Coordinates of C-alpha atoms and ligand atoms in Angstrom, one line a residue:
X1 CA 6.6 -161.4 -44.6
X2 CA 7.6 -157.7 -45.1
X3 CA 11.4 -157.2 -45.3
X4 CA 12.7 -154.6 -43.0
X5 CA 15.6 -152.1 -43.4
X6 CA 17.6 -150.4 -40.7
X7 CA 18.2 -146.6 -41.2
X8 CA 20.0 -144.0 -39.1
X9 CA 18.2 -140.7 -38.8
X10 CA 20.2 -138.0 -36.8
X11 CA 22.1 -140.9 -35.0
X12 CA 18.8 -142.7 -34.0
X13 CA 18.6 -146.1 -35.6
X14 CA 15.1 -147.1 -36.7
X15 CA 13.9 -150.2 -38.4
X16 CA 11.4 -149.6 -41.2
X17 CA 9.6 -151.7 -43.9
X18 CA 11.5 -152.0 -47.0
X19 CA 9.8 -149.6 -49.4
X20 CA 8.7 -147.2 -46.7
X21 CA 8.6 -143.5 -47.3
X22 CA 11.5 -141.7 -45.4
X23 CA 9.3 -138.8 -44.3
X24 CA 6.6 -141.0 -43.1
X25 CA 9.0 -143.3 -41.3
X26 CA 10.9 -140.4 -39.7
X27 CA 7.6 -138.8 -38.4
X28 CA 6.2 -142.2 -37.2
X29 CA 9.4 -142.5 -35.1
X30 CA 9.1 -139.2 -33.5
X31 CA 11.6 -137.3 -35.8
X32 CA 9.9 -134.1 -37.0
X33 CA 10.8 -132.9 -40.5
X34 CA 8.9 -129.8 -41.6
X35 CA 6.4 -130.6 -44.4
X36 CA 3.2 -129.2 -45.8
X37 CA 2.2 -131.1 -48.9
X38 CA 2.9 -134.7 -48.0
X39 CA -0.1 -137.1 -47.9
X40 CA 0.7 -140.7 -47.0
X41 CA -1.6 -142.3 -49.6
X42 CA -0.6 -140.0 -52.5
X43 CA 2.2 -141.7 -54.3
X44 CA 4.4 -140.5 -55.9
X45 CA 4.5 -137.6 -53.5
X46 CA 3.6 -134.2 -54.9
X47 CA 6.9 -132.7 -53.4
X48 CA 5.6 -129.2 -54.1
X49 CA 6.3 -127.4 -50.7
X50 CA 10.1 -128.1 -50.8
X51 CA 10.3 -128.0 -47.0
X52 CA 11.1 -131.6 -46.0
X53 CA 14.7 -131.5 -47.1
X54 CA 17.2 -133.9 -45.6
X55 CA 20.8 -135.0 -46.3
X56 CA 21.2 -138.6 -47.3
X57 CA 24.6 -140.1 -47.3
X58 CA 25.7 -140.8 -50.9
X59 CA 23.5 -138.1 -52.4
X60 CA 25.1 -134.9 -53.7
X61 CA 22.8 -132.5 -52.0
X62 CA 19.7 -132.2 -49.8
X63 CA 16.6 -134.2 -51.2
X64 CA 13.0 -133.9 -50.1
X65 CA 12.5 -136.7 -47.6
X66 CA 9.0 -137.3 -49.1
X67 CA 10.5 -138.4 -52.4
X68 CA 12.9 -141.1 -50.8
X69 CA 11.8 -144.7 -50.7
X70 CA 13.8 -146.8 -48.3
X71 CA 15.2 -149.6 -50.2
X72 CA 18.5 -150.2 -48.3
X73 CA 20.2 -149.0 -45.2
X74 CA 20.6 -145.2 -45.2
X75 CA 22.3 -142.5 -43.0
X76 CA 20.1 -139.4 -42.8
X77 CA 20.6 -135.9 -41.3
X78 CA 17.6 -133.7 -40.9
X79 CA 19.3 -130.9 -39.2
X80 CA 22.4 -130.1 -41.4
X81 CA 23.0 -126.4 -42.1
X82 CA 22.2 -126.7 -45.8
X83 CA 18.9 -128.4 -44.9
X84 CA 18.0 -125.6 -42.5
X85 CA 19.0 -123.0 -45.1
X86 CA 16.7 -124.4 -47.7
X87 CA 13.9 -124.8 -45.2
X88 CA 14.1 -121.3 -44.0
X89 CA 14.3 -119.9 -47.5
X90 CA 11.2 -122.0 -48.5
X91 CA 9.3 -120.8 -45.5
X92 CA 10.1 -117.1 -46.2
X93 CA 9.0 -117.6 -49.8
X94 CA 5.6 -118.8 -48.4
X95 CA 5.4 -116.0 -45.9
X96 CA 6.1 -113.4 -48.7
X97 CA 2.6 -114.3 -50.0
X98 CA 0.9 -115.2 -46.7
X99 CA -1.2 -112.7 -44.7
X100 CA 0.1 -113.2 -41.1
X101 CA -2.9 -112.3 -39.1
X102 CA -2.6 -115.1 -36.5
X103 CA -4.8 -113.6 -33.9
X104 CA -7.7 -113.4 -36.3
X105 CA -7.2 -116.7 -38.0
X106 CA -9.2 -119.8 -37.3
X107 CA -5.9 -121.8 -37.6
X108 CA -4.2 -120.0 -34.9
X109 CA -2.4 -122.5 -32.6
X110 CA -2.9 -125.4 -34.9
X111 CA -1.4 -123.8 -38.0
X112 CA 1.3 -125.8 -39.8
X113 CA 3.1 -122.6 -40.7
X114 CA 3.3 -121.6 -37.0
X115 CA 4.6 -125.0 -36.2
X116 CA 7.3 -124.9 -38.8
X117 CA 8.3 -121.3 -38.0
X118 CA 8.6 -122.3 -34.3
X119 CA 10.5 -125.4 -35.0
X120 CA 13.0 -123.5 -37.3
X121 CA 13.3 -120.9 -34.6
X122 CA 12.3 -118.1 -37.0
X123 CA 9.6 -115.4 -37.0
X124 CA 6.6 -115.5 -39.3
X125 CA 8.2 -113.0 -41.5
X126 CA 9.3 -113.1 -45.0
X127 CA 12.9 -111.9 -44.3
X128 CA 14.1 -109.6 -47.1
X129 CA 11.5 -110.6 -49.6
X130 CA 8.8 -108.2 -50.6
X131 CA 5.3 -109.2 -49.8
X132 CA 2.7 -109.5 -52.4
X133 CA -1.0 -110.3 -52.0
X134 CA -3.7 -111.6 -54.3
X135 CA -7.1 -109.9 -54.9
X136 CA -9.7 -110.5 -53.9
X137 CA -9.0 -111.5 -50.3
X138 CA -11.9 -114.0 -50.2
X139 CA -13.3 -116.0 -53.0
X140 CA -16.9 -116.6 -52.1
X141 CA -17.9 -118.1 -55.4
X142 CA -18.5 -121.7 -54.0
X143 CA -21.8 -122.1 -52.5
X144 CA -20.6 -123.9 -49.4
X145 CA -17.0 -122.7 -49.0
X146 CA -15.0 -119.5 -48.7
X147 CA -11.4 -119.6 -50.0
X148 CA -8.7 -117.2 -48.7
X149 CA -6.0 -117.0 -51.3
X150 CA -3.6 -115.1 -49.1
X151 CA -3.7 -117.9 -46.4
X152 CA -3.3 -120.7 -48.9
X153 CA 0.1 -122.3 -49.2
X154 CA -0.8 -124.1 -52.4
X155 CA 0.1 -127.5 -50.8
X156 CA -2.6 -129.1 -53.0
X157 CA -4.0 -131.3 -50.2
X158 CA -7.5 -130.0 -50.8
X159 CA -7.3 -130.7 -54.6
X160 CA -6.2 -134.2 -53.9
X161 CA -8.8 -135.1 -51.4
X162 CA -11.4 -133.7 -53.6
X163 CA -10.1 -135.7 -56.5
X164 CA -10.0 -138.8 -54.3
X165 CA -13.5 -138.5 -52.9
X166 CA -15.6 -137.2 -55.7
X167 CA -16.3 -138.4 -59.2
X168 CA -17.0 -134.9 -60.2
X169 CA -14.1 -133.0 -59.0
X170 CA -14.8 -129.6 -57.7
X171 CA -11.5 -128.1 -56.5
X172 CA -8.6 -127.6 -58.7
X173 CA -5.5 -125.3 -59.2
X174 CA -6.3 -122.3 -61.3
X175 CA -4.2 -119.7 -63.1
X176 CA -0.4 -119.8 -63.1
X177 CA 2.8 -118.6 -61.3
X178 CA 2.1 -116.0 -58.5
X179 CA -1.6 -115.9 -59.5
X180 CA -2.1 -119.6 -58.8
X181 CA -5.1 -120.3 -56.7
X182 CA -7.4 -123.1 -55.7
X183 CA -10.5 -122.7 -57.6
X184 CA -13.8 -124.5 -58.1
X185 CA -15.6 -125.5 -61.1
X186 CA -18.5 -127.6 -62.3
X187 CA -20.9 -126.1 -59.9
X188 CA -24.2 -125.0 -61.2
X189 CA -26.2 -122.2 -59.5
X190 CA -26.4 -122.7 -55.8
X191 CA -26.0 -126.5 -56.0
X192 CA -23.0 -128.4 -54.9
X193 CA -24.3 -131.7 -54.1
X194 CA -21.0 -133.4 -53.6
X195 CA -19.7 -130.6 -51.3
X196 CA -22.6 -130.1 -48.9
X197 CA -21.8 -133.2 -46.8
X198 CA -18.1 -133.3 -47.3
X199 CA -15.6 -131.4 -45.3
X200 CA -12.6 -133.2 -46.6
X201 CA -10.9 -130.1 -48.1
X202 CA -11.6 -128.1 -45.0
X203 CA -10.2 -130.7 -42.7
X204 CA -7.0 -131.3 -44.6
X205 CA -6.1 -127.7 -45.0
X206 CA -3.1 -126.9 -42.9
X207 CA -3.7 -123.2 -42.7
X208 CA -7.5 -122.7 -42.7
X209 CA -7.5 -121.3 -46.2
X210 CA -10.8 -123.1 -46.8
X211 CA -13.7 -122.5 -44.5
X212 CA -17.4 -123.4 -44.5
X213 CA -19.7 -120.5 -45.3
Ligands
FES1 FE1 8.1 -133.0 -49.1 FE2 6.3 -131.1 -49.3 S1 6.4 -132.6 -47.8 S2 8.1 -131.4 -50.6

């Protein structure tokens, strides 16, 4: 029988299976924590978006909830001022390289960035950070997909599902630093046999940075 552990998140006591992921357990119990890169079956978590910060009693500073495994009773705050500061700064960083054109974007109203900005009660603006964009605006080199680098939040979900579903991986991160993009390789000519019947990367993208041609 699975052992359970009682944890307190924002004064709400919830009982979770020992070994559960804190972000997953919180979401499953109706406690929203902003997140972009977490995938339940991907362990250890990529923890790349740095949005899911929480305070955990006994830890010296905020930690990403997706990296916390519940092994013992915990007291967690998801709304502490330090947490909110980090989340807002993380969101502004993303928005400094994100083309905000919601009205023309297929993700409008189901976009995770919109959801997070609304939750944090901030606008979809980069604050004091200067905006920088990548060129070209659309990478159409894939025979079935178009990729929009200035929408992409580099959460890595598409790369992960591609790796999980196909023996011959198609999507991967390419370049470095600000220039990092999701790229495709291993495609010959107009053929992309593993992609033609697969929409996994499109479906998992939180911001419609990948769309079918
Ligand atoms: Fe935890 Fe992205 S969801 S760092």
